[in-house]
Amino acid sequence: MARIPQDPQIRIDEILDTAEPLFLANGYRKTTILDITKKMGVAKGMVYYYFKSKEEILEGLVNRRFSVLLADITQMAYSNDFTPPRKIELILNAIIHSAQEKDGLLLDILSDEQNIHIKNKMVRQAALVLNPSLLKIIEEGTQKEWFHPSQPDIAVNFILSTLRCITDAMSDKASGEQMACYLKTAESLIATVLAMPDNALCLSLEQKQFHLNSVG
């Protein structure tokens, strides 16, 4: 039996670091636990000690990637470095860009009908963080008269629904022209629900323009 290191997180990260490129290169369905153990040079029992199934490994990858993003979003909500409209712009673009990482292959895996329950679970967990963060920003923006929403909680739900439409379009491989239309429409609709100028937001697929980790 493979030796279990004192810090379990070390082994967990090793397994995830090995599994992710295999999932992306060979496809989630075609990759097996045996493929992962062979790549690591360990016995199957070592992997099963930490993960009961390949599905749990996929869920671990999703949680690891998005936990960092969601922590950054929470930090952004309480930052004093940006205006409320800019905070919303940065957050939405960060989520869009995260979905594009590695050519959107992880999003493709999650959109597979076999894994849709993991995607839905991820969306629910993300909403638990995004809902209070967006509400905090909207309340701040309302106090400072950047926003004038009639119902802030409804505005939050609308923004989350709009974001889901964008990521679904990405998963469906919408063309560049179609994505540009989705983003422009989202900008206009969010501006309307927050009662702010139409040109106040800029949603983009260009990752180099937006960096949440620059928040101090």
JSON list of C-alpha atoms in Angstrom, two decimals:
[
{"chain": "A", "resi": 1, "resn": "MET", "atom": "CA", "xyz": [0.00, 0.00, 0.00]},
{"chain": "A", "resi": 2, "resn": "ALA", "atom": "CA", "xyz": [1.24, 3.49, -0.84]},
{"chain": "A", "resi": 3, "resn": "ARG", "atom": "CA", "xyz": [2.56, 5.49, 2.07]},
{"chain": "A", "resi": 4, "resn": "ILE", "atom": "CA", "xyz": [0.12, 8.19, 3.21]},
{"chain": "A", "resi": 5, "resn": "PRO", "atom": "CA", "xyz": [1.93, 11.51, 3.81]},
{"chain": "A", "resi": 6, "resn": "GLN", "atom": "CA", "xyz": [1.34, 13.40, 7.04]},
{"chain": "A", "resi": 7, "resn": "ASP", "atom": "CA", "xyz": [-0.45, 16.25, 5.27]},
{"chain": "A", "resi": 8, "resn": "PRO", "atom": "CA", "xyz": [-3.40, 14.78, 3.32]},
{"chain": "A", "resi": 9, "resn": "GLN", "atom": "CA", "xyz": [-3.75, 17.97, 1.28]},
{"chain": "A", "resi": 10, "resn": "ILE", "atom": "CA", "xyz": [-0.40, 17.27, -0.38]},
{"chain": "A", "resi": 11, "resn": "ARG", "atom": "CA", "xyz": [-1.66, 13.97, -1.79]},
{"chain": "A", "resi": 12, "resn": "ILE", "atom": "CA", "xyz": [-5.04, 15.45, -2.69]},
{"chain": "A", "resi": 13, "resn": "ASP", "atom": "CA", "xyz": [-3.35, 18.19, -4.70]},
{"chain": "A", "resi": 14, "resn": "GLU", "atom": "CA", "xyz": [-1.08, 15.63, -6.38]},
{"chain": "A", "resi": 15, "resn": "ILE", "atom": "CA", "xyz": [-4.10, 13.60, -7.46]},
{"chain": "A", "resi": 16, "resn": "LEU", "atom": "CA", "xyz": [-5.97, 16.66, -8.73]},
{"chain": "A", "resi": 17, "resn": "ASP", "atom": "CA", "xyz": [-2.87, 18.00, -10.50]},
{"chain": "A", "resi": 18, "resn": "THR", "atom": "CA", "xyz": [-2.48, 14.65, -12.27]},
{"chain": "A", "resi": 19, "resn": "ALA", "atom": "CA", "xyz": [-6.15, 14.13, -13.09]},
{"chain": "A", "resi": 20, "resn": "GLU", "atom": "CA", "xyz": [-6.89, 17.55, -14.58]},
{"chain": "A", "resi": 21, "resn": "PRO", "atom": "CA", "xyz": [-4.58, 17.36, -17.63]},
{"chain": "A", "resi": 22, "resn": "LEU", "atom": "CA", "xyz": [-5.72, 13.77, -18.25]},
{"chain": "A", "resi": 23, "resn": "PHE", "atom": "CA", "xyz": [-9.38, 14.82, -18.19]},
{"chain": "A", "resi": 24, "resn": "LEU", "atom": "CA", "xyz": [-8.65, 17.71, -20.53]},
{"chain": "A", "resi": 25, "resn": "ALA", "atom": "CA", "xyz": [-6.45, 15.74, -22.93]},
{"chain": "A", "resi": 26, "resn": "ASN", "atom": "CA", "xyz": [-8.31, 12.42, -23.08]},
{"chain": "A", "resi": 27, "resn": "GLY", "atom": "CA", "xyz": [-11.80, 13.41, -22.01]},
{"chain": "A", "resi": 28, "resn": "TYR", "atom": "CA", "xyz": [-13.42, 12.79, -18.66]},
{"chain": "A", "resi": 29, "resn": "ARG", "atom": "CA", "xyz": [-15.30, 9.69, -19.77]},
{"chain": "A", "resi": 30, "resn": "LYS", "atom": "CA", "xyz": [-12.24, 8.01, -21.29]},
{"chain": "A", "resi": 31, "resn": "THR", "atom": "CA", "xyz": [-9.95, 8.72, -18.34]},
{"chain": "A", "resi": 32, "resn": "THR", "atom": "CA", "xyz": [-9.91, 6.05, -15.64]},
{"chain": "A", "resi": 33, "resn": "ILE", "atom": "CA", "xyz": [-8.64, 5.89, -12.08]},
{"chain": "A", "resi": 34, "resn": "LEU", "atom": "CA", "xyz": [-6.01, 3.47, -13.40]},
{"chain": "A", "resi": 35, "resn": "ASP", "atom": "CA", "xyz": [-4.79, 6.14, -15.86]},
{"chain": "A", "resi": 36, "resn": "ILE", "atom": "CA", "xyz": [-4.37, 8.55, -12.96]},
{"chain": "A", "resi": 37, "resn": "THR", "atom": "CA", "xyz": [-2.51, 6.06, -10.76]},
{"chain": "A", "resi": 38, "resn": "LYS", "atom": "CA", "xyz": [-0.21, 5.03, -13.62]},
{"chain": "A", "resi": 39, "resn": "LYS", "atom": "CA", "xyz": [0.65, 8.66, -14.30]},
{"chain": "A", "resi": 40, "resn": "MET", "atom": "CA", "xyz": [1.38, 9.19, -10.60]},
{"chain": "A", "resi": 41, "resn": "GLY", "atom": "CA", "xyz": [3.23, 5.90, -10.21]},
{"chain": "A", "resi": 42, "resn": "VAL", "atom": "CA", "xyz": [1.15, 4.83, -7.21]},
{"chain": "A", "resi": 43, "resn": "ALA", "atom": "CA", "xyz": [-1.26, 2.04, -6.33]},
{"chain": "A", "resi": 44, "resn": "LYS", "atom": "CA", "xyz": [-4.99, 2.47, -6.96]},
{"chain": "A", "resi": 45, "resn": "GLY", "atom": "CA", "xyz": [-5.63, 2.14, -3.25]},
{"chain": "A", "resi": 46, "resn": "MET", "atom": "CA", "xyz": [-3.82, 5.41, -2.60]},
{"chain": "A", "resi": 47, "resn": "VAL", "atom": "CA", "xyz": [-6.21, 7.36, -4.85]},
{"chain": "A", "resi": 48, "resn": "TYR", "atom": "CA", "xyz": [-9.25, 5.60, -3.42]},
{"chain": "A", "resi": 49, "resn": "TYR", "atom": "CA", "xyz": [-8.05, 6.52, 0.07]},
{"chain": "A", "resi": 50, "resn": "TYR", "atom": "CA", "xyz": [-8.81, 10.17, -0.76]},
{"chain": "A", "resi": 51, "resn": "PHE", "atom": "CA", "xyz": [-11.48, 9.91, -3.46]},
{"chain": "A", "resi": 52, "resn": "LYS", "atom": "CA", "xyz": [-14.18, 7.25, -3.64]},
{"chain": "A", "resi": 53, "resn": "SER", "atom": "CA", "xyz": [-14.72, 7.71, -7.37]},
{"chain": "A", "resi": 54, "resn": "LYS", "atom": "CA", "xyz": [-13.61, 9.55, -10.50]},
{"chain": "A", "resi": 55, "resn": "GLU", "atom": "CA", "xyz": [-16.65, 11.79, -10.02]},
{"chain": "A", "resi": 56, "resn": "GLU", "atom": "CA", "xyz": [-15.32, 12.89, -6.63]},
{"chain": "A", "resi": 57, "resn": "ILE", "atom": "CA", "xyz": [-12.02, 13.82, -8.28]},
{"chain": "A", "resi": 58, "resn": "LEU", "atom": "CA", "xyz": [-13.86, 15.97, -10.82]},
{"chain": "A", "resi": 59, "resn": "GLU", "atom": "CA", "xyz": [-15.82, 17.62, -8.02]},
{"chain": "A", "resi": 60, "resn": "GLY", "atom": "CA", "xyz": [-12.56, 18.24, -6.18]},
{"chain": "A", "resi": 61, "resn": "LEU", "atom": "CA", "xyz": [-11.12, 19.97, -9.25]},
{"chain": "A", "resi": 62, "resn": "VAL", "atom": "CA", "xyz": [-14.19, 22.17, -9.58]},
{"chain": "A", "resi": 63, "resn": "ASN", "atom": "CA", "xyz": [-14.18, 23.09, -5.91]},
{"chain": "A", "resi": 64, "resn": "ARG", "atom": "CA", "xyz": [-10.47, 23.92, -5.94]},
{"chain": "A", "resi": 65, "resn": "ARG", "atom": "CA", "xyz": [-10.73, 26.16, -8.97]},
{"chain": "A", "resi": 66, "resn": "PHE", "atom": "CA", "xyz": [-13.83, 28.06, -7.93]},
{"chain": "A", "resi": 67, "resn": "SER", "atom": "CA", "xyz": [-13.08, 28.38, -4.21]},
{"chain": "A", "resi": 68, "resn": "VAL", "atom": "CA", "xyz": [-10.23, 30.77, -5.04]},
{"chain": "A", "resi": 69, "resn": "LEU", "atom": "CA", "xyz": [-12.42, 32.76, -7.41]},
{"chain": "A", "resi": 70, "resn": "LEU", "atom": "CA", "xyz": [-15.27, 33.01, -4.91]},
{"chain": "A", "resi": 71, "resn": "ALA", "atom": "CA", "xyz": [-12.88, 34.14, -2.17]},
{"chain": "A", "resi": 72, "resn": "ASP", "atom": "CA", "xyz": [-11.61, 36.89, -4.49]},
{"chain": "A", "resi": 73, "resn": "ILE", "atom": "CA", "xyz": [-15.20, 37.93, -5.22]},
{"chain": "A", "resi": 74, "resn": "THR", "atom": "CA", "xyz": [-15.97, 38.24, -1.51]},
{"chain": "A", "resi": 75, "resn": "GLN", "atom": "CA", "xyz": [-12.85, 40.36, -1.09]},
{"chain": "A", "resi": 76, "resn": "MET", "atom": "CA", "xyz": [-13.89, 42.54, -4.02]},
{"chain": "A", "resi": 77, "resn": "ALA", "atom": "CA", "xyz": [-17.31, 43.19, -2.48]},
{"chain": "A", "resi": 78, "resn": "TYR", "atom": "CA", "xyz": [-15.67, 44.80, 0.56]},
{"chain": "A", "resi": 79, "resn": "SER", "atom": "CA", "xyz": [-12.88, 46.59, -1.32]},
{"chain": "A", "resi": 80, "resn": "ASN", "atom": "CA", "xyz": [-12.65, 50.38, -1.23]},
{"chain": "A", "resi": 81, "resn": "ASP", "atom": "CA", "xyz": [-10.49, 50.51, -4.35]},
{"chain": "A", "resi": 82, "resn": "PHE", "atom": "CA", "xyz": [-13.25, 50.47, -6.97]},
{"chain": "A", "resi": 83, "resn": "THR", "atom": "CA", "xyz": [-16.64, 52.03, -7.63]},
{"chain": "A", "resi": 84, "resn": "PRO", "atom": "CA", "xyz": [-19.68, 49.73, -7.30]},
{"chain": "A", "resi": 85, "resn": "PRO", "atom": "CA", "xyz": [-20.21, 49.54, -11.11]},
{"chain": "A", "resi": 86, "resn": "ARG", "atom": "CA", "xyz": [-16.55, 48.62, -11.57]},
{"chain": "A", "resi": 87, "resn": "LYS", "atom": "CA", "xyz": [-16.82, 45.92, -8.88]},
{"chain": "A", "resi": 88, "resn": "ILE", "atom": "CA", "xyz": [-19.74, 44.29, -10.69]},
{"chain": "A", "resi": 89, "resn": "GLU", "atom": "CA", "xyz": [-17.90, 44.55, -14.00]},
{"chain": "A", "resi": 90, "resn": "LEU", "atom": "CA", "xyz": [-14.76, 42.93, -12.57]},
{"chain": "A", "resi": 91, "resn": "ILE", "atom": "CA", "xyz": [-16.69, 40.14, -10.87]},
{"chain": "A", "resi": 92, "resn": "LEU", "atom": "CA", "xyz": [-18.76, 39.22, -13.93]},
{"chain": "A", "resi": 93, "resn": "ASN", "atom": "CA", "xyz": [-15.73, 39.28, -16.21]},
{"chain": "A", "resi": 94, "resn": "ALA", "atom": "CA", "xyz": [-13.72, 37.17, -13.77]},
{"chain": "A", "resi": 95, "resn": "ILE", "atom": "CA", "xyz": [-16.45, 34.50, -13.80]},
{"chain": "A", "resi": 96, "resn": "ILE", "atom": "CA", "xyz": [-16.70, 34.59, -17.60]},
{"chain": "A", "resi": 97, "resn": "HIS", "atom": "CA", "xyz": [-12.94, 34.28, -17.94]},
{"chain": "A", "resi": 98, "resn": "SER", "atom": "CA", "xyz": [-12.77, 31.46, -15.41]},
{"chain": "A", "resi": 99, "resn": "ALA", "atom": "CA", "xyz": [-15.26, 29.52, -17.53]},
{"chain": "A", "resi": 100, "resn": "GLN", "atom": "CA", "xyz": [-12.95, 30.03, -20.53]},
{"chain": "A", "resi": 101, "resn": "GLU", "atom": "CA", "xyz": [-9.83, 28.65, -18.84]},
{"chain": "A", "resi": 102, "resn": "LYS", "atom": "CA", "xyz": [-8.11, 25.88, -20.78]},
{"chain": "A", "resi": 103, "resn": "ASP", "atom": "CA", "xyz": [-10.39, 26.63, -23.75]},
{"chain": "A", "resi": 104, "resn": "GLY", "atom": "CA", "xyz": [-13.47, 26.02, -21.62]},
{"chain": "A", "resi": 105, "resn": "LEU", "atom": "CA", "xyz": [-12.82, 22.29, -21.44]},
{"chain": "A", "resi": 106, "resn": "LEU", "atom": "CA", "xyz": [-13.78, 22.00, -17.78]},
{"chain": "A", "resi": 107, "resn": "LEU", "atom": "CA", "xyz": [-17.08, 23.73, -18.57]},
{"chain": "A", "resi": 108, "resn": "ASP", "atom": "CA", "xyz": [-17.56, 21.21, -21.39]},
{"chain": "A", "resi": 109, "resn": "ILE", "atom": "CA", "xyz": [-16.98, 18.33, -18.96]},
{"chain": "A", "resi": 110, "resn": "LEU", "atom": "CA", "xyz": [-19.47, 19.77, -16.47]},
{"chain": "A", "resi": 111, "resn": "SER", "atom": "CA", "xyz": [-22.05, 20.25, -19.23]},
{"chain": "A", "resi": 112, "resn": "ASP", "atom": "CA", "xyz": [-21.91, 16.55, -20.12]},
{"chain": "A", "resi": 113, "resn": "GLU", "atom": "CA", "xyz": [-25.26, 15.01, -19.12]},
{"chain": "A", "resi": 114, "resn": "GLN", "atom": "CA", "xyz": [-23.44, 12.56, -16.84]},
{"chain": "A", "resi": 115, "resn": "ASN", "atom": "CA", "xyz": [-21.94, 15.44, -14.86]},
{"chain": "A", "resi": 116, "resn": "ILE", "atom": "CA", "xyz": [-24.74, 18.00, -14.98]},
{"chain": "A", "resi": 117, "resn": "HIS", "atom": "CA", "xyz": [-25.58, 17.37, -11.32]},
{"chain": "A", "resi": 118, "resn": "ILE", "atom": "CA", "xyz": [-22.04, 18.48, -10.39]},
{"chain": "A", "resi": 119, "resn": "LYS", "atom": "CA", "xyz": [-22.48, 21.63, -12.46]},
{"chain": "A", "resi": 120, "resn": "ASN", "atom": "CA", "xyz": [-25.83, 22.35, -10.81]},
{"chain": "A", "resi": 121, "resn": "LYS", "atom": "CA", "xyz": [-24.29, 21.80, -7.38]},
{"chain": "A", "resi": 122, "resn": "MET", "atom": "CA", "xyz": [-21.47, 24.19, -8.27]},
{"chain": "A", "resi": 123, "resn": "VAL", "atom": "CA", "xyz": [-23.97, 26.83, -9.43]},
{"chain": "A", "resi": 124, "resn": "ARG", "atom": "CA", "xyz": [-25.91, 26.54, -6.16]},
{"chain": "A", "resi": 125, "resn": "GLN", "atom": "CA", "xyz": [-22.74, 26.83, -4.08]},
{"chain": "A", "resi": 126, "resn": "ALA", "atom": "CA", "xyz": [-21.55, 29.81, -6.12]},
{"chain": "A", "resi": 127, "resn": "ALA", "atom": "CA", "xyz": [-24.89, 31.54, -5.65]},
{"chain": "A", "resi": 128, "resn": "LEU", "atom": "CA", "xyz": [-24.48, 31.27, -1.86]},
{"chain": "A", "resi": 129, "resn": "VAL", "atom": "CA", "xyz": [-21.35, 33.42, -2.17]},
{"chain": "A", "resi": 130, "resn": "LEU", "atom": "CA", "xyz": [-22.35, 35.62, -5.09]},
{"chain": "A", "resi": 131, "resn": "ASN", "atom": "CA", "xyz": [-25.77, 36.54, -3.72]},
{"chain": "A", "resi": 132, "resn": "PRO", "atom": "CA", "xyz": [-24.56, 38.35, -0.57]},
{"chain": "A", "resi": 133, "resn": "SER", "atom": "CA", "xyz": [-21.52, 39.80, -2.36]},
{"chain": "A", "resi": 134, "resn": "LEU", "atom": "CA", "xyz": [-23.59, 41.30, -5.17]},
{"chain": "A", "resi": 135, "resn": "LEU", "atom": "CA", "xyz": [-26.22, 42.51, -2.71]},
{"chain": "A", "resi": 136, "resn": "LYS", "atom": "CA", "xyz": [-23.49, 44.24, -0.68]},
{"chain": "A", "resi": 137, "resn": "ILE", "atom": "CA", "xyz": [-22.21, 46.00, -3.81]},
{"chain": "A", "resi": 138, "resn": "ILE", "atom": "CA", "xyz": [-25.70, 47.00, -4.95]},
{"chain": "A", "resi": 139, "resn": "GLU", "atom": "CA", "xyz": [-26.54, 48.41, -1.53]},
{"chain": "A", "resi": 140, "resn": "GLU", "atom": "CA", "xyz": [-23.27, 50.36, -1.54]},
{"chain": "A", "resi": 141, "resn": "GLY", "atom": "CA", "xyz": [-24.00, 51.61, -5.05]},
{"chain": "A", "resi": 142, "resn": "THR", "atom": "CA", "xyz": [-27.50, 52.64, -4.07]},
{"chain": "A", "resi": 143, "resn": "GLN", "atom": "CA", "xyz": [-26.26, 54.57, -1.05]},
{"chain": "A", "resi": 144, "resn": "LYS", "atom": "CA", "xyz": [-23.70, 56.38, -3.23]},
{"chain": "A", "resi": 145, "resn": "GLU", "atom": "CA", "xyz": [-26.35, 56.93, -5.94]},
{"chain": "A", "resi": 146, "resn": "TRP", "atom": "CA", "xyz": [-24.60, 54.87, -8.59]},
{"chain": "A", "resi": 147, "resn": "PHE", "atom": "CA", "xyz": [-27.59, 52.53, -8.72]},
{"chain": "A", "resi": 148, "resn": "HIS", "atom": "CA", "xyz": [-31.32, 53.04, -8.29]},
{"chain": "A", "resi": 149, "resn": "PRO", "atom": "CA", "xyz": [-32.86, 49.53, -8.27]},
{"chain": "A", "resi": 150, "resn": "SER", "atom": "CA", "xyz": [-36.46, 49.16, -7.18]},
{"chain": "A", "resi": 151, "resn": "GLN", "atom": "CA", "xyz": [-35.76, 45.76, -5.58]},
{"chain": "A", "resi": 152, "resn": "PRO", "atom": "CA", "xyz": [-32.05, 45.00, -4.85]},
{"chain": "A", "resi": 153, "resn": "ASP", "atom": "CA", "xyz": [-32.68, 41.29, -4.14]},
{"chain": "A", "resi": 154, "resn": "ILE", "atom": "CA", "xyz": [-34.49, 40.88, -7.45]},
{"chain": "A", "resi": 155, "resn": "ALA", "atom": "CA", "xyz": [-31.63, 42.69, -9.19]},
{"chain": "A", "resi": 156, "resn": "VAL", "atom": "CA", "xyz": [-29.17, 40.16, -7.74]},
{"chain": "A", "resi": 157, "resn": "ASN", "atom": "CA", "xyz": [-31.24, 37.21, -8.97]},
{"chain": "A", "resi": 158, "resn": "PHE", "atom": "CA", "xyz": [-31.52, 38.82, -12.39]},
{"chain": "A", "resi": 159, "resn": "ILE", "atom": "CA", "xyz": [-27.74, 39.32, -12.62]},
{"chain": "A", "resi": 160, "resn": "LEU", "atom": "CA", "xyz": [-27.12, 35.69, -11.64]},
{"chain": "A", "resi": 161, "resn": "SER", "atom": "CA", "xyz": [-29.64, 34.48, -14.23]},
{"chain": "A", "resi": 162, "resn": "THR", "atom": "CA", "xyz": [-28.00, 36.64, -16.90]},
{"chain": "A", "resi": 163, "resn": "LEU", "atom": "CA", "xyz": [-24.60, 35.23, -15.99]},
{"chain": "A", "resi": 164, "resn": "ARG", "atom": "CA", "xyz": [-25.96, 31.69, -16.28]},
{"chain": "A", "resi": 165, "resn": "CYS", "atom": "CA", "xyz": [-27.25, 32.48, -19.78]},
{"chain": "A", "resi": 166, "resn": "ILE", "atom": "CA", "xyz": [-23.77, 33.66, -20.79]},
{"chain": "A", "resi": 167, "resn": "THR", "atom": "CA", "xyz": [-21.98, 30.57, -19.46]},
{"chain": "A", "resi": 168, "resn": "ASP", "atom": "CA", "xyz": [-24.61, 28.31, -21.05]},
{"chain": "A", "resi": 169, "resn": "ALA", "atom": "CA", "xyz": [-23.98, 30.03, -24.39]},
{"chain": "A", "resi": 170, "resn": "MET", "atom": "CA", "xyz": [-20.25, 29.43, -23.95]},
{"chain": "A", "resi": 171, "resn": "SER", "atom": "CA", "xyz": [-20.93, 25.77, -23.18]},
{"chain": "A", "resi": 172, "resn": "ASP", "atom": "CA", "xyz": [-23.07, 25.55, -26.33]},
{"chain": "A", "resi": 173, "resn": "LYS", "atom": "CA", "xyz": [-20.10, 26.87, -28.36]},
{"chain": "A", "resi": 174, "resn": "ALA", "atom": "CA", "xyz": [-21.79, 30.09, -29.45]},
{"chain": "A", "resi": 175, "resn": "SER", "atom": "CA", "xyz": [-19.85, 31.91, -32.16]},
{"chain": "A", "resi": 176, "resn": "GLY", "atom": "CA", "xyz": [-17.79, 35.01, -31.43]},
{"chain": "A", "resi": 177, "resn": "GLU", "atom": "CA", "xyz": [-20.49, 37.16, -33.00]},
{"chain": "A", "resi": 178, "resn": "GLN", "atom": "CA", "xyz": [-23.18, 35.49, -30.91]},
{"chain": "A", "resi": 179, "resn": "MET", "atom": "CA", "xyz": [-21.15, 35.88, -27.71]},
{"chain": "A", "resi": 180, "resn": "ALA", "atom": "CA", "xyz": [-20.63, 39.57, -28.45]},
{"chain": "A", "resi": 181, "resn": "CYS", "atom": "CA", "xyz": [-24.41, 39.90, -28.76]},
{"chain": "A", "resi": 182, "resn": "TYR", "atom": "CA", "xyz": [-24.95, 38.03, -25.48]},
{"chain": "A", "resi": 183, "resn": "LEU", "atom": "CA", "xyz": [-22.49, 40.29, -23.67]},
{"chain": "A", "resi": 184, "resn": "LYS", "atom": "CA", "xyz": [-23.91, 43.52, -25.09]},
{"chain": "A", "resi": 185, "resn": "THR", "atom": "CA", "xyz": [-27.43, 42.42, -24.21]},
{"chain": "A", "resi": 186, "resn": "ALA", "atom": "CA", "xyz": [-26.31, 41.50, -20.70]},
{"chain": "A", "resi": 187, "resn": "GLU", "atom": "CA", "xyz": [-24.68, 44.91, -20.26]},
{"chain": "A", "resi": 188, "resn": "SER", "atom": "CA", "xyz": [-27.90, 46.66, -21.26]},
{"chain": "A", "resi": 189, "resn": "LEU", "atom": "CA", "xyz": [-30.20, 44.46, -19.17]},
{"chain": "A", "resi": 190, "resn": "ILE", "atom": "CA", "xyz": [-28.06, 44.72, -16.02]},
{"chain": "A", "resi": 191, "resn": "ALA", "atom": "CA", "xyz": [-27.79, 48.49, -16.48]},
{"chain": "A", "resi": 192, "resn": "THR", "atom": "CA", "xyz": [-31.58, 48.64, -16.75]},
{"chain": "A", "resi": 193, "resn": "VAL", "atom": "CA", "xyz": [-32.27, 46.55, -13.66]},
{"chain": "A", "resi": 194, "resn": "LEU", "atom": "CA", "xyz": [-29.79, 48.66, -11.66]},
{"chain": "A", "resi": 195, "resn": "ALA", "atom": "CA", "xyz": [-31.08, 51.90, -13.22]},
{"chain": "A", "resi": 196, "resn": "MET", "atom": "CA", "xyz": [-27.69, 53.16, -14.36]},
{"chain": "A", "resi": 197, "resn": "PRO", "atom": "CA", "xyz": [-26.36, 54.37, -17.75]},
{"chain": "A", "resi": 198, "resn": "ASP", "atom": "CA", "xyz": [-26.22, 51.79, -20.54]},
{"chain": "A", "resi": 199, "resn": "ASN", "atom": "CA", "xyz": [-22.47, 52.25, -21.05]},
{"chain": "A", "resi": 200, "resn": "ALA", "atom": "CA", "xyz": [-21.58, 51.80, -17.37]},
{"chain": "A", "resi": 201, "resn": "LEU", "atom": "CA", "xyz": [-20.52, 48.14, -17.80]},
{"chain": "A", "resi": 202, "resn": "CYS", "atom": "CA", "xyz": [-18.10, 46.48, -20.21]},
{"chain": "A", "resi": 203, "resn": "LEU", "atom": "CA", "xyz": [-18.30, 42.70, -20.38]},
{"chain": "A", "resi": 204, "resn": "SER", "atom": "CA", "xyz": [-15.59, 41.11, -22.46]},
{"chain": "A", "resi": 205, "resn": "LEU", "atom": "CA", "xyz": [-14.05, 37.78, -23.42]},
{"chain": "A", "resi": 206, "resn": "GLU", "atom": "CA", "xyz": [-10.61, 39.42, -23.37]},
{"chain": "A", "resi": 207, "resn": "GLN", "atom": "CA", "xyz": [-9.02, 38.13, -20.18]},
{"chain": "A", "resi": 208, "resn": "LYS", "atom": "CA", "xyz": [-6.08, 40.53, -20.17]},
{"chain": "A", "resi": 209, "resn": "GLN", "atom": "CA", "xyz": [-8.37, 43.46, -19.39]},
{"chain": "A", "resi": 210, "resn": "PHE", "atom": "CA", "xyz": [-9.62, 42.19, -16.04]},
{"chain": "A", "resi": 211, "resn": "HIS", "atom": "CA", "xyz": [-7.76, 40.90, -13.00]},
{"chain": "A", "resi": 212, "resn": "LEU", "atom": "CA", "xyz": [-9.55, 40.27, -9.71]},
{"chain": "A", "resi": 213, "resn": "ASN", "atom": "CA", "xyz": [-6.29, 39.32, -8.04]},
{"chain": "A", "resi": 214, "resn": "SER", "atom": "CA", "xyz": [-5.12, 42.91, -8.37]},
{"chain": "A", "resi": 215, "resn": "VAL", "atom": "CA", "xyz": [-7.45, 43.83, -5.54]},
{"chain": "A", "resi": 216, "resn": "GLY", "atom": "CA", "xyz": [-5.45, 45.05, -2.58]}
]
